[in-house]
Amino acid sequence: MTLYHNRKRATFTAVLTKYFSFQNETKSLEPLSDLMLHLRRTPFAEILDFLRHNPDITANFGFYLNHLFDGKPFNLSLTEANILSENAFYPEFKKRLLDKVLPAVENENSVWVLVDTASVRPIKDLEYFRNISEEQFDELFLLLGIDDIVARPKAKREILFSLNILAWRVIGNAMDAEVVHMAPEYRQFDNPFLALQNELDVLNENFLVDQDFFLHSRDELYKQIKVYLTQCLEFVTIAFKNSEKYGISGKINQSLIKIRQQLNRMTDILEILVVDSEKDVLKNSKQLFFNILEYKTHKNNLRDLISDSTTLMSHLITNHTAETGAHYITSSKSDYFTMFMKASGGGIIVACLVILKLFYGTLPGSDFSHAVLYAFNYAMGFIMIYLMNFSLATKQPAMTAATMARVLSEGENTRKNYVEFAHLVSKVFRSQFIAFMGNVLLSFPVALAIIYGLDVLFQQNFAAEKATKLLTDQDPFKSKAILHACIAGFFLFVSGIISGNVGNSSVYYNIPKRLAKNPLLNYFLGARTAKGISNYYARNWAGIVSNFWFGIFLGVTGPIGIFLGLDLDIRHITFAAGNVALGFYGKGFNVDLYTVIITVTTVFLIGFFNFAVSFGLSILLAFRSRKVDLGEMKEISREIWRYFMKNPFRFFLPIRSELDETTKDMLNYRKVTKPEGR
């Protein structure tokens, strides 16, 4: 082992001796690539010691580095790396993915390509350099004669050119009409982006007069540029905040992210030009080195792209979903009873859907035709439940999860706040509980009554043929009922996202107001009817689309599973209760005790997994979108458990509490609309 380690150390020394025992005037990247390949294998202290004791090799190595980098522009490394190049997510994602698999062909006479070629594993190299102490790195730069990079006129020209490129691009993006509309507060003020460009023009003029020119931290010019950069970033922040009022498109989201990235990059570059004392030249030269390497290590980072691009959109989606979720949380006895009645109505409609699906399944036809029939059946029923103001219990978790995340993100992280949140959880839980009970307690008897009525009317037990399968599907030991319940829970989560996305799009594109002012509607139907259509759309369209697609998902899953040869299907608590009723009736109620216990128990197990998957995914999305610290969840979970142990019945029954008013205030949410000027 020792011999192996010593050989590794000798390899690095051999590389330096091989290439730099004489003054090497080559501009080939081979020596640097070979050196970088062996760099991390040697402790940095040994590298410095070797350079100190071999001044000729050190001087030759320094000459090679200066000669290699001389004349190679590095503005691309400052203006392109790790900054969005597209104004839409999918083109940017495709570009980065392609560059990651097949690196782009670039101008070979640039630092951009040099870093790519020399550093095979740039992230590991950056980590290695970051672990070197400041004193050691200072000595390395001094020994190699690269401690004054930022003071060289050519380098300074590249830095200023990069600053100008970014400024021009920022102004172009910020002047886009849709971007300007996101921050109407700036309409009455001087545009900070144009003012920023004016200050940069002064900076360029100073450099043309004196190429040894540097900014000072007390310079009025430096302070003005900093002020305008801050104001430009405030513009972006306000535009992002206003997205809750106005909605936002994916294109504008990407544009704002791009502007923010470019402004932050300009701030980084500006700091490199600030020199208060001679030692700052070395410090800024090192910083330029680290900046270039760090930007390049993240240039094709897909994780950062997805995170930056989806955080705001998921926030907006869950924000619109949260507005709906607040209506699903009961506070008083009357709310509790109303929720039961709404859920009962939903249970009645689902019982009818169960019967219809039974008949659709007996019709001759292909799997595709059955998928269409099932999808139509589910979609029609769910839309009816929504429009009749009934409730489907499993649709609530996605909505209430977003509401809870909003409440937690807007509150203070104190013990009192956690207790209030625990009380809110109890209200959410009992709302879910009574909704489940309303669905199940009506779905079972109504399905039983309908199949019995059909038997009496037509003198035929229509459930007899499928009774065995219906009951077997409810046995988790003989079927994949739990997995199928989780699939249904996932679709519930997706339908919540669809609802929020449609709500955001409706606000962004101002669809309700467009309908109200549509000339054709006003001419043929009148202003009053057009206004009514507008209000109806605003209230119901997101819910209609969400329920439509939820029905499609549930309807096509089984047939698609058959087509693919996979055991895919869905299990939903309310439908499961209806299917158990049909199974019992089809068997003439001649079922053993095991079947009764296992099928009834599985109904509630299915409900649990419907809820757990839908709520779990929704709460994770909502927490991520609102940047709630997941570390808090441990303390919150403890507080919820303590509250449950003290007040278990409040999780099932509407028992009054002194915290009711507090949680009511927590749920209050003022919905804002788009101003006239938008």
PDB file of N, CA and C in Angstrom, residues 131-187:
ATOM      1  N   ASN A 131     -10.502  23.222  -0.810  1.00  0.00           N
ATOM      2  CA  ASN A 131      -9.968  22.691   0.456  1.00  0.00           C
ATOM      3  C   ASN A 131      -8.557  23.193   0.753  1.00  0.00           C
ATOM      4  N   ILE A 132      -7.969  23.909  -0.184  1.00  0.00           N
ATOM      5  CA  ILE A 132      -6.634  24.476   0.028  1.00  0.00           C
ATOM      6  C   ILE A 132      -6.760  25.752   0.846  1.00  0.00           C
ATOM      7  N   SER A 133      -5.891  25.932   1.794  1.00  0.00           N
ATOM      8  CA  SER A 133      -5.961  27.126   2.640  1.00  0.00           C
ATOM      9  C   SER A 133      -5.646  28.375   1.817  1.00  0.00           C
ATOM     10  N   GLU A 134      -6.128  29.513   2.295  1.00  0.00           N
ATOM     11  CA  GLU A 134      -5.931  30.770   1.576  1.00  0.00           C
ATOM     12  C   GLU A 134      -4.457  31.113   1.455  1.00  0.00           C
ATOM     13  N   GLU A 135      -3.697  30.878   2.515  1.00  0.00           N
ATOM     14  CA  GLU A 135      -2.271  31.195   2.498  1.00  0.00           C
ATOM     15  C   GLU A 135      -1.533  30.353   1.454  1.00  0.00           C
ATOM     16  N   GLN A 136      -1.883  29.059   1.383  1.00  0.00           N
ATOM     17  CA  GLN A 136      -1.229  28.181   0.412  1.00  0.00           C
ATOM     18  C   GLN A 136      -1.560  28.594  -1.027  1.00  0.00           C
ATOM     19  N   PHE A 137      -2.823  28.965  -1.246  1.00  0.00           N
ATOM     20  CA  PHE A 137      -3.223  29.355  -2.591  1.00  0.00           C
ATOM     21  C   PHE A 137      -2.557  30.669  -3.001  1.00  0.00           C
ATOM     22  N   ASP A 138      -2.440  31.581  -2.040  1.00  0.00           N
ATOM     23  CA  ASP A 138      -1.729  32.835  -2.306  1.00  0.00           C
ATOM     24  C   ASP A 138      -0.301  32.552  -2.755  1.00  0.00           C
ATOM     25  N   GLU A 139       0.348  31.657  -2.042  1.00  0.00           N
ATOM     26  CA  GLU A 139       1.742  31.333  -2.360  1.00  0.00           C
ATOM     27  C   GLU A 139       1.851  30.698  -3.743  1.00  0.00           C
ATOM     28  N   LEU A 140       0.895  29.827  -4.088  1.00  0.00           N
ATOM     29  CA  LEU A 140       0.911  29.188  -5.404  1.00  0.00           C
ATOM     30  C   LEU A 140       0.827  30.235  -6.513  1.00  0.00           C
ATOM     31  N   PHE A 141      -0.118  31.189  -6.386  1.00  0.00           N
ATOM     32  CA  PHE A 141      -0.279  32.224  -7.404  1.00  0.00           C
ATOM     33  C   PHE A 141       0.977  33.083  -7.515  1.00  0.00           C
ATOM     34  N   LEU A 142       1.609  33.370  -6.375  1.00  0.00           N
ATOM     35  CA  LEU A 142       2.824  34.184  -6.376  1.00  0.00           C
ATOM     36  C   LEU A 142       3.983  33.436  -7.028  1.00  0.00           C
ATOM     37  N   LEU A 143       4.129  32.162  -6.691  1.00  0.00           N
ATOM     38  CA  LEU A 143       5.212  31.361  -7.253  1.00  0.00           C
ATOM     39  C   LEU A 143       5.102  31.239  -8.774  1.00  0.00           C
ATOM     40  N   LEU A 144       3.853  31.120  -9.275  1.00  0.00           N
ATOM     41  CA  LEU A 144       3.643  30.914 -10.708  1.00  0.00           C
ATOM     42  C   LEU A 144       3.511  32.219 -11.479  1.00  0.00           C
ATOM     43  N   GLY A 145       3.518  33.343 -10.768  1.00  0.00           N
ATOM     44  CA  GLY A 145       3.443  34.642 -11.435  1.00  0.00           C
ATOM     45  C   GLY A 145       2.089  34.925 -12.057  1.00  0.00           C
ATOM     46  N   ILE A 146       1.037  34.419 -11.456  1.00  0.00           N
ATOM     47  CA  ILE A 146      -0.320  34.679 -11.976  1.00  0.00           C
ATOM     48  C   ILE A 146      -1.147  35.422 -10.924  1.00  0.00           C
ATOM     49  N   ASP A 147      -0.458  36.139 -10.039  1.00  0.00           N
ATOM     50  CA  ASP A 147      -1.137  36.836  -8.946  1.00  0.00           C
ATOM     51  C   ASP A 147      -1.709  38.190  -9.385  1.00  0.00           C
ATOM     52  N   ASP A 148      -1.411  38.619 -10.615  1.00  0.00           N
ATOM     53  CA  ASP A 148      -1.863  39.943 -11.064  1.00  0.00           C
ATOM     54  C   ASP A 148      -2.753  39.850 -12.307  1.00  0.00           C
ATOM     55  N   ILE A 149      -3.475  38.746 -12.446  1.00  0.00           N
ATOM     56  CA  ILE A 149      -4.275  38.521 -13.667  1.00  0.00           C
ATOM     57  C   ILE A 149      -5.247  39.665 -13.908  1.00  0.00           C
ATOM     58  N   VAL A 150      -5.987  40.066 -12.867  1.00  0.00           N
ATOM     59  CA  VAL A 150      -7.043  41.070 -13.056  1.00  0.00           C
ATOM     60  C   VAL A 150      -6.473  42.453 -13.342  1.00  0.00           C
ATOM     61  N   ALA A 151      -5.172  42.658 -13.089  1.00  0.00           N
ATOM     62  CA  ALA A 151      -4.568  43.966 -13.350  1.00  0.00           C
ATOM     63  C   ALA A 151      -4.063  44.092 -14.785  1.00  0.00           C
ATOM     64  N   ARG A 152      -4.039  43.001 -15.509  1.00  0.00           N
ATOM     65  CA  ARG A 152      -3.543  43.029 -16.875  1.00  0.00           C
ATOM     66  C   ARG A 152      -4.611  43.640 -17.788  1.00  0.00           C
ATOM     67  N   PRO A 153      -4.220  44.560 -18.669  1.00  0.00           N
ATOM     68  CA  PRO A 153      -5.202  45.251 -19.538  1.00  0.00           C
ATOM     69  C   PRO A 153      -6.072  44.303 -20.356  1.00  0.00           C
ATOM     70  N   LYS A 154      -5.471  43.219 -20.904  1.00  0.00           N
ATOM     71  CA  LYS A 154      -6.252  42.283 -21.708  1.00  0.00           C
ATOM     72  C   LYS A 154      -7.332  41.606 -20.878  1.00  0.00           C
ATOM     73  N   ALA A 155      -6.965  41.189 -19.679  1.00  0.00           N
ATOM     74  CA  ALA A 155      -7.935  40.522 -18.797  1.00  0.00           C
ATOM     75  C   ALA A 155      -9.018  41.498 -18.362  1.00  0.00           C
ATOM     76  N   LYS A 156      -8.580  42.733 -18.053  1.00  0.00           N
ATOM     77  CA  LYS A 156      -9.546  43.744 -17.621  1.00  0.00           C
ATOM     78  C   LYS A 156     -10.530  44.061 -18.748  1.00  0.00           C
ATOM     79  N   ARG A 157     -10.017  44.070 -19.978  1.00  0.00           N
ATOM     80  CA  ARG A 157     -10.888  44.329 -21.125  1.00  0.00           C
ATOM     81  C   ARG A 157     -11.934  43.213 -21.273  1.00  0.00           C
ATOM     82  N   GLU A 158     -11.505  41.972 -21.044  1.00  0.00           N
ATOM     83  CA  GLU A 158     -12.435  40.842 -21.108  1.00  0.00           C
ATOM     84  C   GLU A 158     -13.509  40.949 -20.017  1.00  0.00           C
ATOM     85  N   ILE A 159     -13.092  41.356 -18.834  1.00  0.00           N
ATOM     86  CA  ILE A 159     -14.031  41.484 -17.714  1.00  0.00           C
ATOM     87  C   ILE A 159     -15.071  42.555 -18.008  1.00  0.00           C
ATOM     88  N   LEU A 160     -14.613  43.705 -18.502  1.00  0.00           N
ATOM     89  CA  LEU A 160     -15.544  44.786 -18.836  1.00  0.00           C
ATOM     90  C   LEU A 160     -16.464  44.401 -19.994  1.00  0.00           C
ATOM     91  N   PHE A 161     -15.899  43.687 -20.967  1.00  0.00           N
ATOM     92  CA  PHE A 161     -16.707  43.234 -22.099  1.00  0.00           C
ATOM     93  C   PHE A 161     -17.813  42.283 -21.623  1.00  0.00           C
ATOM     94  N   SER A 162     -17.463  41.390 -20.699  1.00  0.00           N
ATOM     95  CA  SER A 162     -18.448  40.460 -20.132  1.00  0.00           C
ATOM     96  C   SER A 162     -19.550  41.218 -19.403  1.00  0.00           C
ATOM     97  N   LEU A 163     -19.148  42.243 -18.661  1.00  0.00           N
ATOM     98  CA  LEU A 163     -20.118  43.059 -17.919  1.00  0.00           C
ATOM     99  C   LEU A 163     -21.097  43.727 -18.878  1.00  0.00           C
ATOM    100  N   ASN A 164     -20.569  44.230 -19.995  1.00  0.00           N
ATOM    101  CA  ASN A 164     -21.422  44.901 -20.982  1.00  0.00           C
ATOM    102  C   ASN A 164     -22.350  43.917 -21.700  1.00  0.00           C
ATOM    103  N   ILE A 165     -21.833  42.755 -22.049  1.00  0.00           N
ATOM    104  CA  ILE A 165     -22.666  41.746 -22.710  1.00  0.00           C
ATOM    105  C   ILE A 165     -23.871  41.400 -21.839  1.00  0.00           C
ATOM    106  N   LEU A 166     -23.610  41.154 -20.560  1.00  0.00           N
ATOM    107  CA  LEU A 166     -24.685  40.800 -19.634  1.00  0.00           C
ATOM    108  C   LEU A 166     -25.686  41.942 -19.490  1.00  0.00           C
ATOM    109  N   ALA A 167     -25.173  43.176 -19.445  1.00  0.00           N
ATOM    110  CA  ALA A 167     -26.063  44.336 -19.312  1.00  0.00           C
ATOM    111  C   ALA A 167     -26.977  44.462 -20.521  1.00  0.00           C
ATOM    112  N   TRP A 168     -26.425  44.292 -21.715  1.00  0.00           N
ATOM    113  CA  TRP A 168     -27.244  44.389 -22.932  1.00  0.00           C
ATOM    114  C   TRP A 168     -28.331  43.310 -22.936  1.00  0.00           C
ATOM    115  N   ARG A 169     -27.948  42.113 -22.531  1.00  0.00           N
ATOM    116  CA  ARG A 169     -28.929  41.019 -22.527  1.00  0.00           C
ATOM    117  C   ARG A 169     -30.005  41.240 -21.467  1.00  0.00           C
ATOM    118  N   VAL A 170     -29.593  41.722 -20.313  1.00  0.00           N
ATOM    119  CA  VAL A 170     -30.558  41.995 -19.240  1.00  0.00           C
ATOM    120  C   VAL A 170     -31.578  43.023 -19.693  1.00  0.00           C
ATOM    121  N   ILE A 171     -31.096  44.101 -20.310  1.00  0.00           N
ATOM    122  CA  ILE A 171     -32.005  45.164 -20.767  1.00  0.00           C
ATOM    123  C   ILE A 171     -32.978  44.617 -21.809  1.00  0.00           C
ATOM    124  N   GLY A 172     -32.470  43.807 -22.743  1.00  0.00           N
ATOM    125  CA  GLY A 172     -33.334  43.233 -23.768  1.00  0.00           C
ATOM    126  C   GLY A 172     -34.440  42.383 -23.173  1.00  0.00           C
ATOM    127  N   ASN A 173     -34.091  41.533 -22.200  1.00  0.00           N
ATOM    128  CA  ASN A 173     -35.094  40.673 -21.567  1.00  0.00           C
ATOM    129  C   ASN A 173     -36.052  41.471 -20.697  1.00  0.00           C
ATOM    130  N   ALA A 174     -35.512  42.465 -19.965  1.00  0.00           N
ATOM    131  CA  ALA A 174     -36.340  43.235 -19.030  1.00  0.00           C
ATOM    132  C   ALA A 174     -37.311  44.154 -19.750  1.00  0.00           C
ATOM    133  N   MET A 175     -36.992  44.547 -20.984  1.00  0.00           N
ATOM    134  CA  MET A 175     -37.873  45.436 -21.740  1.00  0.00           C
ATOM    135  C   MET A 175     -38.999  44.701 -22.458  1.00  0.00           C
ATOM    136  N   ASP A 176     -38.995  43.371 -22.379  1.00  0.00           N
ATOM    137  CA  ASP A 176     -40.092  42.604 -22.963  1.00  0.00           C
ATOM    138  C   ASP A 176     -41.412  43.037 -22.322  1.00  0.00           C
ATOM    139  N   ALA A 177     -42.428  43.250 -23.163  1.00  0.00           N
ATOM    140  CA  ALA A 177     -43.703  43.799 -22.676  1.00  0.00           C
ATOM    141  C   ALA A 177     -44.312  42.941 -21.573  1.00  0.00           C
ATOM    142  N   GLU A 178     -44.233  41.604 -21.734  1.00  0.00           N
ATOM    143  CA  GLU A 178     -44.830  40.714 -20.731  1.00  0.00           C
ATOM    144  C   GLU A 178     -44.076  40.783 -19.405  1.00  0.00           C
ATOM    145  N   VAL A 179     -42.759  40.970 -19.468  1.00  0.00           N
ATOM    146  CA  VAL A 179     -41.966  41.096 -18.242  1.00  0.00           C
ATOM    147  C   VAL A 179     -42.286  42.407 -17.538  1.00  0.00           C
ATOM    148  N   VAL A 180     -42.377  43.487 -18.310  1.00  0.00           N
ATOM    149  CA  VAL A 180     -42.698  44.798 -17.736  1.00  0.00           C
ATOM    150  C   VAL A 180     -44.061  44.769 -17.057  1.00  0.00           C
ATOM    151  N   HIS A 181     -45.016  44.062 -17.649  1.00  0.00           N
ATOM    152  CA  HIS A 181     -46.361  43.983 -17.071  1.00  0.00           C
ATOM    153  C   HIS A 181     -46.377  43.263 -15.729  1.00  0.00           C
ATOM    154  N   MET A 182     -45.347  42.442 -15.465  1.00  0.00           N
ATOM    155  CA  MET A 182     -45.297  41.724 -14.193  1.00  0.00           C
ATOM    156  C   MET A 182     -44.909  42.648 -13.044  1.00  0.00           C
ATOM    157  N   ALA A 183     -44.378  43.827 -13.345  1.00  0.00           N
ATOM    158  CA  ALA A 183     -43.985  44.775 -12.292  1.00  0.00           C
ATOM    159  C   ALA A 183     -44.511  46.157 -12.633  1.00  0.00           C
ATOM    160  N   PRO A 184     -45.844  46.363 -12.585  1.00  0.00           N
ATOM    161  CA  PRO A 184     -46.416  47.668 -12.952  1.00  0.00           C
ATOM    162  C   PRO A 184     -45.997  48.782 -12.001  1.00  0.00           C
ATOM    163  N   GLU A 185     -45.477  48.413 -10.820  1.00  0.00           N
ATOM    164  CA  GLU A 185     -45.023  49.427  -9.863  1.00  0.00           C
ATOM    165  C   GLU A 185     -43.918  50.301 -10.450  1.00  0.00           C
ATOM    166  N   TYR A 186     -43.199  49.769 -11.446  1.00  0.00           N
ATOM    167  CA  TYR A 186     -42.062  50.507 -12.015  1.00  0.00           C
ATOM    168  C   TYR A 186     -42.469  51.393 -13.185  1.00  0.00           C
ATOM    169  N   ARG A 187     -43.748  51.399 -13.526  1.00  0.00           N
ATOM    170  CA  ARG A 187     -44.173  52.226 -14.650  1.00  0.00           C
ATOM    171  C   ARG A 187     -44.040  53.712 -14.351  1.00  0.00           C
TER     172      ARG A 187
END
